[in-house]
Amino acid sequence: MERQWKPRSSPQSRSFILLFVAISYTALLPGASSQRVPTDPQAAPEYAHSIRLDGDIILGGLFPIHSRGDRGTPCGELKKEKGIHRLEAMMFAIDLINKDPELLPNITLGARILDTCSRDTYALEQSLTFVQALIERDGSDVRCANGDPPIFTKPDKIVGVIGAASSSVSIMVANILRLFKIPQISYASTAPELSDNTRYDFFSRVVPPDSYQAQTMMDIVTAMEWNYVSTLASEGNYGESGVEAFIQISRETGGVCIAQSLKIPREPRPGEFDKIIRRLLETSNARAVIMFANEDDIRRVLDAAKRNNQTGHFLWVGSDSWGSKISPVIGQEKVAEGAITILPKRASVDAFDRYFRSRSLSNNRRNVWFAEFWEENFNCKLGMHGKRPGSLKKCTGLEKVGRDSSYEQEGKVQFVMDAVYAMAHALHRMHREFCFGYPGLCPRMANSIDGKELLSHIRAVNFNGSAGTPVVFNENGDAPGRYDIFQYQITNRSIAEYRVIGSWTNKLHLKVEAMRWRTGDPTLPSSVCSVPCRAGERKKVVKGVPCCWHCERCDGYHFQLVIPIPIIKLEWHSPWAVVPVFLSMLGIIATSFVIVTFVRYNDTPIVRASDREMSYVLLTGIFLCYAITFLMISTPDVGVCSFRRIFLGLGMCFSYAALLTKTNRIHRIFEQGKKSVTAPRFISPASQLVITFSLISVQLLGVFVWFATDPPHTVVDFGEQRTQDPMLARGVLKCDISDLSLICSLGYSILLMVTCTVYAIKTRGVPEKFNEAKPIGFTMYTTCIIWLAFIPIFFGTSQSAERMYIQTTTLTISLSLSASVSLGMLYMPKVYIILFRPDQNVPKRKRSFKVRMDLILCNILNFTKQD
């Protein structure tokens, strides 16, 4: 029996379609792929080589259920993760949508899902299933053997297709789907070619194109300071387009040269991968290899490198086809160690994990490949007709995914679900426009869904996907570029794993310190053509390869033009210096005024009641805190660096040693008063001075040890303001005080400050008129807040290009503010009374020590009762 077909398409494309249908004629013959098989009556009808789920609207699905077969065989081994996981993700998403009362209410989504077998030509034949309903069949001249007219099974109308995975497959399928105006959303195809909206106008994708990926890989190469790399691509649109985009970016930006650009054939011959490794070794300095290859090719390249004893030589930089997959590196962990790979930002979908772990042979009959997956996953055989050969154990059917086998969600599950939801949201928008208020499908959508209308709604969707990330499309149908950067590392416990070392979202964020290399050397491995020439040598650049040169001795009457890198420091006129200096000068003037006032009125009751000796020690510390600003801004030399070491923590040490001694004295007096009327020991002015200077001596001892172990000197830091353009690079002149040394220098003073704060809290309940307990308490609370703010600002800017300015300004202002708090709260009220309220600065009636202690105890008792 013969069929005549009339495609519904434009006259311009009719001849192409007829030719295409003729080539694929066998794929459409009855029984080729559309024969029904017995199923559970409650399950959806199944096809021998496809899955069909009934629904009001049918979506197509293309997944690589099997790998590419050997020569002459279209399909190979089952792909458990890339095939079954992704397939189940589509069906799971459809289930969720059908249960959602808000999304497509009263409308059921169905599906027709096909296996591409990871081969573009086979997928092209399979995809004709999606266009059958759009091709008229003329049976007027056809008769069956008994003379009756033929009966044609009504095919499903596919309104949109989810897939495919491989870019080469998507390109093949997109060429036929666009002729019938069927929108297509891919979950994994990233070839830049698919961004051409004039050729692939009905194609969209929820993953970013390789143009972003190539830029990410270029940024990684630049950050690693590699300028000589090779490229390796699998033959096909994905590999070749990705490498082409990388090479184009390298030409535009400059600074990176391509040593070799190799291609892996679709059907590699024996020994092909060993030949590729030998070719790469011809330019052995180009250790970095940029790979746009499928995972099968990646595995075979790594195996060839291992076989040729090149473990540790190559620095692999893999595209998202490598990503964080385990299959390419199993058994080849050593040769893959250090590989940098990228993957579109993703997250695991917990709901899918629960769904997939619950799948079994009894509740998942709609998946015609699930029995094959079951055998593969549990390494068993299902009866006499099982797919797996050999004498394997028999499957019981009671095995459980994740319990009796390892399970990890495949990386593209999120994107498969997002693609299905994008199609559903577009259909929902279309339903609201054409069938508003109509339950279910209105006639306008039930009879035919216009593909061009649906496409416009697809490009307009904007929703949060299955992992919470926004799903949007640009005018070319591309998703925005968001990548995670991984490195394959082997830990000290010999555990191999992918670790996130950075991200890319329009800009590279790479944690170089988190990277690990096989040699254990923390320095970055090199991939450069030539090393810099030594003094007295000149470069002779290799023609056509600007990254390579030979070093030649300079002849007589020749000279080298040497441009020294400018050295910078913090200048006095800089805004970063003006503000701290201004605050410091005001503080020094105010402190000097207080000291002069206290000396002038040294014998008055206010000054004497303030512990004169301790006050002068404290004021000295406050003065030093202000004065250190000038040392921090002065041009660094050995003398300035020496004084910085001495006085950096000394001013704070003077201040808080004195305050600690005061608060400790108050605490001991009142604690002793609760027990007896005798005075506690060491509360005389002389004792207080001895205690204070004992505390200060610890700081001085630490400084002297620092001087002995590491004499002060200046350094020029060329890394702090290093730039891509050498002409913009600057060296920073500074003292050799590291962040750790700074912490140690200030750490003792901060310890005194914290201890003083503790005593201030303990003495907060003393009678209000007794000494300075409450002002000291408020001083310490405020000071602690200042230094708590200082820490994140100072250390949080350690990677900033303005580090020198920000850290110096932050440190000096924090010291000045600490001094100002002590000066303002402890001494300004006293100066005010001395100068403007002399009537309060008069002696009171002298009392004996015993009477004074009795009054103190009385006050304590009254205070205790009030509590």
PDB file of N, CA, C and O in Angstrom, residues 273-337:
ATOM      1  N   PHE A 273      42.621   8.949  19.411  1.00  0.00           N
ATOM      2  CA  PHE A 273      42.835   9.779  20.603  1.00  0.00           C
ATOM      3  C   PHE A 273      44.313   9.799  21.027  1.00  0.00           C
ATOM      4  O   PHE A 273      44.790  10.799  21.554  1.00  0.00           O
ATOM      5  N   ASP A 274      45.029   8.699  20.774  1.00  0.00           N
ATOM      6  CA  ASP A 274      46.478   8.723  21.011  1.00  0.00           C
ATOM      7  C   ASP A 274      47.152   9.709  20.071  1.00  0.00           C
ATOM      8  O   ASP A 274      48.091  10.420  20.453  1.00  0.00           O
ATOM      9  N   LYS A 275      46.653   9.768  18.851  1.00  0.00           N
ATOM     10  CA  LYS A 275      47.191  10.716  17.873  1.00  0.00           C
ATOM     11  C   LYS A 275      46.941  12.155  18.325  1.00  0.00           C
ATOM     12  O   LYS A 275      47.812  13.024  18.182  1.00  0.00           O
ATOM     13  N   ILE A 276      45.754  12.409  18.893  1.00  0.00           N
ATOM     14  CA  ILE A 276      45.427  13.763  19.382  1.00  0.00           C
ATOM     15  C   ILE A 276      46.374  14.166  20.507  1.00  0.00           C
ATOM     16  O   ILE A 276      46.883  15.305  20.544  1.00  0.00           O
ATOM     17  N   ILE A 277      46.669  13.250  21.434  1.00  0.00           N
ATOM     18  CA  ILE A 277      47.588  13.563  22.541  1.00  0.00           C
ATOM     19  C   ILE A 277      48.979  13.878  21.996  1.00  0.00           C
ATOM     20  O   ILE A 277      49.633  14.832  22.442  1.00  0.00           O
ATOM     21  N   ARG A 278      49.432  13.096  21.015  1.00  0.00           N
ATOM     22  CA  ARG A 278      50.756  13.365  20.427  1.00  0.00           C
ATOM     23  C   ARG A 278      50.783  14.717  19.730  1.00  0.00           C
ATOM     24  O   ARG A 278      51.794  15.440  19.806  1.00  0.00           O
ATOM     25  N   ARG A 279      49.682  15.057  19.077  1.00  0.00           N
ATOM     26  CA  ARG A 279      49.618  16.386  18.434  1.00  0.00           C
ATOM     27  C   ARG A 279      49.689  17.502  19.471  1.00  0.00           C
ATOM     28  O   ARG A 279      50.374  18.513  19.267  1.00  0.00           O
ATOM     29  N   LEU A 280      48.986  17.336  20.571  1.00  0.00           N
ATOM     30  CA  LEU A 280      49.016  18.360  21.621  1.00  0.00           C
ATOM     31  C   LEU A 280      50.408  18.515  22.218  1.00  0.00           C
ATOM     32  O   LEU A 280      50.823  19.611  22.605  1.00  0.00           O
ATOM     33  N   LEU A 281      51.161  17.415  22.274  1.00  0.00           N
ATOM     34  CA  LEU A 281      52.509  17.455  22.859  1.00  0.00           C
ATOM     35  C   LEU A 281      53.517  18.121  21.930  1.00  0.00           C
ATOM     36  O   LEU A 281      54.631  18.447  22.358  1.00  0.00           O
ATOM     37  N   GLU A 282      53.143  18.335  20.671  1.00  0.00           N
ATOM     38  CA  GLU A 282      54.046  19.041  19.756  1.00  0.00           C
ATOM     39  C   GLU A 282      54.267  20.478  20.202  1.00  0.00           C
ATOM     40  O   GLU A 282      55.298  21.080  19.916  1.00  0.00           O
ATOM     41  N   THR A 283      53.255  21.041  20.868  1.00  0.00           N
ATOM     42  CA  THR A 283      53.406  22.376  21.478  1.00  0.00           C
ATOM     43  C   THR A 283      53.271  22.182  22.991  1.00  0.00           C
ATOM     44  O   THR A 283      52.259  22.534  23.587  1.00  0.00           O
ATOM     45  N   SER A 284      54.287  21.586  23.596  1.00  0.00           N
ATOM     46  CA  SER A 284      54.205  21.160  24.996  1.00  0.00           C
ATOM     47  C   SER A 284      54.067  22.324  25.966  1.00  0.00           C
ATOM     48  O   SER A 284      53.578  22.145  27.079  1.00  0.00           O
ATOM     49  N   ASN A 285      54.499  23.526  25.558  1.00  0.00           N
ATOM     50  CA  ASN A 285      54.342  24.681  26.450  1.00  0.00           C
ATOM     51  C   ASN A 285      52.879  25.086  26.607  1.00  0.00           C
ATOM     52  O   ASN A 285      52.512  25.727  27.594  1.00  0.00           O
ATOM     53  N   ALA A 286      52.064  24.730  25.635  1.00  0.00           N
ATOM     54  CA  ALA A 286      50.628  25.033  25.713  1.00  0.00           C
ATOM     55  C   ALA A 286      49.956  23.929  26.525  1.00  0.00           C
ATOM     56  O   ALA A 286      49.248  23.068  25.985  1.00  0.00           O
ATOM     57  N   ARG A 287      50.174  23.977  27.827  1.00  0.00           N
ATOM     58  CA  ARG A 287      49.637  22.922  28.698  1.00  0.00           C
ATOM     59  C   ARG A 287      48.126  23.035  28.859  1.00  0.00           C
ATOM     60  O   ARG A 287      47.443  22.036  29.065  1.00  0.00           O
ATOM     61  N   ALA A 288      47.593  24.242  28.787  1.00  0.00           N
ATOM     62  CA  ALA A 288      46.145  24.441  28.946  1.00  0.00           C
ATOM     63  C   ALA A 288      45.426  24.011  27.666  1.00  0.00           C
ATOM     64  O   ALA A 288      45.798  24.421  26.563  1.00  0.00           O
ATOM     65  N   VAL A 289      44.393  23.174  27.837  1.00  0.00           N
ATOM     66  CA  VAL A 289      43.616  22.682  26.701  1.00  0.00           C
ATOM     67  C   VAL A 289      42.149  23.068  26.921  1.00  0.00           C
ATOM     68  O   VAL A 289      41.527  22.637  27.894  1.00  0.00           O
ATOM     69  N   ILE A 290      41.624  23.892  26.024  1.00  0.00           N
ATOM     70  CA  ILE A 290      40.229  24.331  26.097  1.00  0.00           C
ATOM     71  C   ILE A 290      39.384  23.292  25.375  1.00  0.00           C
ATOM     72  O   ILE A 290      39.545  23.082  24.169  1.00  0.00           O
ATOM     73  N   MET A 291      38.461  22.661  26.097  1.00  0.00           N
ATOM     74  CA  MET A 291      37.702  21.534  25.538  1.00  0.00           C
ATOM     75  C   MET A 291      36.223  21.855  25.396  1.00  0.00           C
ATOM     76  O   MET A 291      35.560  22.183  26.377  1.00  0.00           O
ATOM     77  N   PHE A 292      35.728  21.768  24.158  1.00  0.00           N
ATOM     78  CA  PHE A 292      34.294  21.756  23.871  1.00  0.00           C
ATOM     79  C   PHE A 292      34.008  20.385  23.260  1.00  0.00           C
ATOM     80  O   PHE A 292      34.048  20.221  22.039  1.00  0.00           O
ATOM     81  N   ALA A 293      33.784  19.409  24.113  1.00  0.00           N
ATOM     82  CA  ALA A 293      33.620  18.044  23.631  1.00  0.00           C
ATOM     83  C   ALA A 293      32.531  17.350  24.427  1.00  0.00           C
ATOM     84  O   ALA A 293      32.257  17.713  25.580  1.00  0.00           O
ATOM     85  N   ASN A 294      31.915  16.327  23.808  1.00  0.00           N
ATOM     86  CA  ASN A 294      30.896  15.573  24.540  1.00  0.00           C
ATOM     87  C   ASN A 294      31.577  14.667  25.566  1.00  0.00           C
ATOM     88  O   ASN A 294      32.785  14.406  25.493  1.00  0.00           O
ATOM     89  N   GLU A 295      30.794  14.173  26.521  1.00  0.00           N
ATOM     90  CA  GLU A 295      31.405  13.454  27.636  1.00  0.00           C
ATOM     91  C   GLU A 295      32.074  12.156  27.203  1.00  0.00           C
ATOM     92  O   GLU A 295      33.063  11.737  27.823  1.00  0.00           O
ATOM     93  N   ASP A 296      31.574  11.514  26.144  1.00  0.00           N
ATOM     94  CA  ASP A 296      32.229  10.300  25.662  1.00  0.00           C
ATOM     95  C   ASP A 296      33.631  10.615  25.139  1.00  0.00           C
ATOM     96  O   ASP A 296      34.592   9.894  25.418  1.00  0.00           O
ATOM     97  N   ASP A 297      33.740  11.703  24.376  1.00  0.00           N
ATOM     98  CA  ASP A 297      35.044  12.101  23.856  1.00  0.00           C
ATOM     99  C   ASP A 297      35.976  12.551  24.982  1.00  0.00           C
ATOM    100  O   ASP A 297      37.182  12.283  24.939  1.00  0.00           O
ATOM    101  N   ILE A 298      35.429  13.250  25.973  1.00  0.00           N
ATOM    102  CA  ILE A 298      36.252  13.690  27.103  1.00  0.00           C
ATOM    103  C   ILE A 298      36.862  12.481  27.806  1.00  0.00           C
ATOM    104  O   ILE A 298      38.069  12.463  28.122  1.00  0.00           O
ATOM    105  N   ARG A 299      36.038  11.473  28.029  1.00  0.00           N
ATOM    106  CA  ARG A 299      36.528  10.272  28.715  1.00  0.00           C
ATOM    107  C   ARG A 299      37.650   9.611  27.914  1.00  0.00           C
ATOM    108  O   ARG A 299      38.666   9.192  28.472  1.00  0.00           O
ATOM    109  N   ARG A 300      37.499   9.556  26.598  1.00  0.00           N
ATOM    110  CA  ARG A 300      38.500   8.890  25.778  1.00  0.00           C
ATOM    111  C   ARG A 300      39.780   9.721  25.649  1.00  0.00           C
ATOM    112  O   ARG A 300      40.873   9.164  25.538  1.00  0.00           O
ATOM    113  N   VAL A 301      39.650  11.059  25.694  1.00  0.00           N
ATOM    114  CA  VAL A 301      40.844  11.916  25.681  1.00  0.00           C
ATOM    115  C   VAL A 301      41.646  11.722  26.968  1.00  0.00           C
ATOM    116  O   VAL A 301      42.882  11.591  26.953  1.00  0.00           O
ATOM    117  N   LEU A 302      40.954  11.715  28.098  1.00  0.00           N
ATOM    118  CA  LEU A 302      41.642  11.507  29.379  1.00  0.00           C
ATOM    119  C   LEU A 302      42.302  10.135  29.423  1.00  0.00           C
ATOM    120  O   LEU A 302      43.434   9.993  29.928  1.00  0.00           O
ATOM    121  N   ASP A 303      41.632   9.146  28.890  1.00  0.00           N
ATOM    122  CA  ASP A 303      42.195   7.797  28.877  1.00  0.00           C
ATOM    123  C   ASP A 303      43.457   7.754  28.021  1.00  0.00           C
ATOM    124  O   ASP A 303      44.442   7.106  28.380  1.00  0.00           O
ATOM    125  N   ALA A 304      43.436   8.455  26.891  1.00  0.00           N
ATOM    126  CA  ALA A 304      44.618   8.490  26.019  1.00  0.00           C
ATOM    127  C   ALA A 304      45.781   9.208  26.693  1.00  0.00           C
ATOM    128  O   ALA A 304      46.938   8.791  26.569  1.00  0.00           O
ATOM    129  N   ALA A 305      45.486  10.315  27.408  1.00  0.00           N
ATOM    130  CA  ALA A 305      46.542  11.030  28.133  1.00  0.00           C
ATOM    131  C   ALA A 305      47.168  10.139  29.206  1.00  0.00           C
ATOM    132  O   ALA A 305      48.383  10.128  29.406  1.00  0.00           O
ATOM    133  N   LYS A 306      46.323   9.381  29.887  1.00  0.00           N
ATOM    134  CA  LYS A 306      46.817   8.444  30.907  1.00  0.00           C
ATOM    135  C   LYS A 306      47.660   7.341  30.270  1.00  0.00           C
ATOM    136  O   LYS A 306      48.719   6.975  30.777  1.00  0.00           O
ATOM    137  N   ARG A 307      47.207   6.851  29.130  1.00  0.00           N
ATOM    138  CA  ARG A 307      47.907   5.767  28.440  1.00  0.00           C
ATOM    139  C   ARG A 307      49.266   6.226  27.921  1.00  0.00           C
ATOM    140  O   ARG A 307      50.212   5.436  27.853  1.00  0.00           O
ATOM    141  N   ASN A 308      49.385   7.514  27.609  1.00  0.00           N
ATOM    142  CA  ASN A 308      50.645   8.064  27.093  1.00  0.00           C
ATOM    143  C   ASN A 308      51.498   8.692  28.186  1.00  0.00           C
ATOM    144  O   ASN A 308      52.383   9.495  27.895  1.00  0.00           O
ATOM    145  N   ASN A 309      51.198   8.355  29.445  1.00  0.00           N
ATOM    146  CA  ASN A 309      51.991   8.816  30.598  1.00  0.00           C
ATOM    147  C   ASN A 309      52.081  10.337  30.678  1.00  0.00           C
ATOM    148  O   ASN A 309      53.137  10.904  30.970  1.00  0.00           O
ATOM    149  N   GLN A 310      50.962  11.005  30.415  1.00  0.00           N
ATOM    150  CA  GLN A 310      50.933  12.469  30.486  1.00  0.00           C
ATOM    151  C   GLN A 310      50.081  12.954  31.664  1.00  0.00           C
ATOM    152  O   GLN A 310      49.558  14.067  31.641  1.00  0.00           O
ATOM    153  N   THR A 311      49.948  12.129  32.684  1.00  0.00           N
ATOM    154  CA  THR A 311      49.219  12.534  33.888  1.00  0.00           C
ATOM    155  C   THR A 311      49.911  13.732  34.533  1.00  0.00           C
ATOM    156  O   THR A 311      51.109  13.689  34.812  1.00  0.00           O
ATOM    157  N   GLY A 312      49.170  14.794  34.741  1.00  0.00           N
ATOM    158  CA  GLY A 312      49.727  15.990  35.371  1.00  0.00           C
ATOM    159  C   GLY A 312      50.280  17.014  34.406  1.00  0.00           C
ATOM    160  O   GLY A 312      50.607  18.133  34.819  1.00  0.00           O
ATOM    161  N   HIS A 313      50.400  16.652  33.121  1.00  0.00           N
ATOM    162  CA  HIS A 313      50.963  17.626  32.174  1.00  0.00           C
ATOM    163  C   HIS A 313      49.923  18.637  31.708  1.00  0.00           C
ATOM    164  O   HIS A 313      50.158  19.843  31.742  1.00  0.00           O
ATOM    165  N   PHE A 314      48.765  18.122  31.290  1.00  0.00           N
ATOM    166  CA  PHE A 314      47.772  19.012  30.699  1.00  0.00           C
ATOM    167  C   PHE A 314      46.924  19.695  31.776  1.00  0.00           C
ATOM    168  O   PHE A 314      46.614  19.109  32.815  1.00  0.00           O
ATOM    169  N   LEU A 315      46.555  20.936  31.471  1.00  0.00           N
ATOM    170  CA  LEU A 315      45.663  21.713  32.335  1.00  0.00           C
ATOM    171  C   LEU A 315      44.334  21.830  31.583  1.00  0.00           C
ATOM    172  O   LEU A 315      44.200  22.653  30.681  1.00  0.00           O
ATOM    173  N   TRP A 316      43.378  20.986  31.945  1.00  0.00           N
ATOM    174  CA  TRP A 316      42.118  20.913  31.211  1.00  0.00           C
ATOM    175  C   TRP A 316      41.180  22.027  31.634  1.00  0.00           C
ATOM    176  O   TRP A 316      41.000  22.286  32.817  1.00  0.00           O
ATOM    177  N   VAL A 317      40.564  22.671  30.654  1.00  0.00           N
ATOM    178  CA  VAL A 317      39.499  23.652  30.917  1.00  0.00           C
ATOM    179  C   VAL A 317      38.294  23.182  30.117  1.00  0.00           C
ATOM    180  O   VAL A 317      38.272  23.286  28.881  1.00  0.00           O
ATOM    181  N   GLY A 318      37.300  22.619  30.819  1.00  0.00           N
ATOM    182  CA  GLY A 318      36.177  21.971  30.154  1.00  0.00           C
ATOM    183  C   GLY A 318      34.920  22.818  30.134  1.00  0.00           C
ATOM    184  O   GLY A 318      34.645  23.571  31.063  1.00  0.00           O
ATOM    185  N   SER A 319      34.139  22.648  29.086  1.00  0.00           N
ATOM    186  CA  SER A 319      32.874  23.367  28.948  1.00  0.00           C
ATOM    187  C   SER A 319      31.794  22.678  29.762  1.00  0.00           C
ATOM    188  O   SER A 319      32.052  21.739  30.517  1.00  0.00           O
ATOM    189  N   ASP A 320      30.546  23.118  29.577  1.00  0.00           N
ATOM    190  CA  ASP A 320      29.457  22.568  30.391  1.00  0.00           C
ATOM    191  C   ASP A 320      29.137  21.112  30.049  1.00  0.00           C
ATOM    192  O   ASP A 320      28.463  20.437  30.823  1.00  0.00           O
ATOM    193  N   SER A 321      29.624  20.624  28.916  1.00  0.00           N
ATOM    194  CA  SER A 321      29.406  19.206  28.619  1.00  0.00           C
ATOM    195  C   SER A 321      30.218  18.326  29.574  1.00  0.00           C
ATOM    196  O   SER A 321      29.906  17.149  29.759  1.00  0.00           O
ATOM    197  N   TRP A 322      31.262  18.896  30.168  1.00  0.00           N
ATOM    198  CA  TRP A 322      32.010  18.217  31.227  1.00  0.00           C
ATOM    199  C   TRP A 322      31.397  18.571  32.569  1.00  0.00           C
ATOM    200  O   TRP A 322      30.951  17.715  33.326  1.00  0.00           O
ATOM    201  N   GLY A 323      31.328  19.872  32.837  1.00  0.00           N
ATOM    202  CA  GLY A 323      30.657  20.345  34.050  1.00  0.00           C
ATOM    203  C   GLY A 323      31.139  19.640  35.299  1.00  0.00           C
ATOM    204  O   GLY A 323      32.337  19.636  35.607  1.00  0.00           O
ATOM    205  N   SER A 324      30.218  19.028  36.024  1.00  0.00           N
ATOM    206  CA  SER A 324      30.567  18.287  37.236  1.00  0.00           C
ATOM    207  C   SER A 324      30.183  16.819  37.104  1.00  0.00           C
ATOM    208  O   SER A 324      29.830  16.170  38.087  1.00  0.00           O
ATOM    209  N   LYS A 325      30.249  16.309  35.875  1.00  0.00           N
ATOM    210  CA  LYS A 325      29.861  14.912  35.621  1.00  0.00           C
ATOM    211  C   LYS A 325      30.916  13.951  36.167  1.00  0.00           C
ATOM    212  O   LYS A 325      32.124  14.222  36.100  1.00  0.00           O
ATOM    213  N   ILE A 326      30.450  12.841  36.629  1.00  0.00           N
ATOM    214  CA  ILE A 326      31.325  11.800  37.156  1.00  0.00           C
ATOM    215  C   ILE A 326      31.782  10.857  36.052  1.00  0.00           C
ATOM    216  O   ILE A 326      32.925  10.391  36.046  1.00  0.00           O
ATOM    217  N   SER A 327      30.905  10.579  35.082  1.00  0.00           N
ATOM    218  CA  SER A 327      31.207   9.558  34.071  1.00  0.00           C
ATOM    219  C   SER A 327      32.507   9.811  33.290  1.00  0.00           C
ATOM    220  O   SER A 327      33.234   8.854  33.019  1.00  0.00           O
ATOM    221  N   PRO A 328      32.879  11.059  32.932  1.00  0.00           N
ATOM    222  CA  PRO A 328      34.124  11.215  32.166  1.00  0.00           C
ATOM    223  C   PRO A 328      35.388  10.934  32.975  1.00  0.00           C
ATOM    224  O   PRO A 328      36.437  10.671  32.394  1.00  0.00           O
ATOM    225  N   VAL A 329      35.320  11.000  34.305  1.00  0.00           N
ATOM    226  CA  VAL A 329      36.534  10.911  35.118  1.00  0.00           C
ATOM    227  C   VAL A 329      36.638   9.618  35.922  1.00  0.00           C
ATOM    228  O   VAL A 329      37.620   9.415  36.636  1.00  0.00           O
ATOM    229  N   ILE A 330      35.647   8.746  35.836  1.00  0.00           N
ATOM    230  CA  ILE A 330      35.697   7.487  36.595  1.00  0.00           C
ATOM    231  C   ILE A 330      36.898   6.667  36.133  1.00  0.00           C
ATOM    232  O   ILE A 330      37.080   6.416  34.941  1.00  0.00           O
ATOM    233  N   GLY A 331      37.726   6.270  37.095  1.00  0.00           N
ATOM    234  CA  GLY A 331      38.922   5.491  36.782  1.00  0.00           C
ATOM    235  C   GLY A 331      40.065   6.315  36.241  1.00  0.00           C
ATOM    236  O   GLY A 331      41.142   5.779  35.956  1.00  0.00           O
ATOM    237  N   GLN A 332      39.855   7.632  36.084  1.00  0.00           N
ATOM    238  CA  GLN A 332      40.893   8.503  35.520  1.00  0.00           C
ATOM    239  C   GLN A 332      41.057   9.752  36.368  1.00  0.00           C
ATOM    240  O   GLN A 332      41.281  10.848  35.875  1.00  0.00           O
ATOM    241  N   GLU A 333      40.902   9.569  37.687  1.00  0.00           N
ATOM    242  CA  GLU A 333      40.900  10.701  38.602  1.00  0.00           C
ATOM    243  C   GLU A 333      42.223  11.460  38.579  1.00  0.00           C
ATOM    244  O   GLU A 333      42.251  12.695  38.617  1.00  0.00           O
ATOM    245  N   LYS A 334      43.338  10.732  38.498  1.00  0.00           N
ATOM    246  CA  LYS A 334      44.651  11.373  38.556  1.00  0.00           C
ATOM    247  C   LYS A 334      44.906  12.265  37.347  1.00  0.00           C
ATOM    248  O   LYS A 334      45.402  13.380  37.471  1.00  0.00           O
ATOM    249  N   VAL A 335      44.568  11.762  36.159  1.00  0.00           N
ATOM    250  CA  VAL A 335      44.834  12.541  34.948  1.00  0.00           C
ATOM    251  C   VAL A 335      43.866  13.722  34.838  1.00  0.00           C
ATOM    252  O   VAL A 335      44.166  14.729  34.191  1.00  0.00           O
ATOM    253  N   ALA A 336      42.699  13.617  35.473  1.00  0.00           N
ATOM    254  CA  ALA A 336      41.720  14.717  35.428  1.00  0.00           C
ATOM    255  C   ALA A 336      41.936  15.721  36.553  1.00  0.00           C
ATOM    256  O   ALA A 336      41.295  16.781  36.562  1.00  0.00           O
ATOM    257  N   GLU A 337      42.812  15.414  37.501  1.00  0.00           N
ATOM    258  CA  GLU A 337      43.000  16.288  38.667  1.00  0.00           C
ATOM    259  C   GLU A 337      43.416  17.693  38.229  1.00  0.00           C
ATOM    260  O   GLU A 337      44.283  17.871  37.379  1.00  0.00           O
TER     261      GLU A 337
END
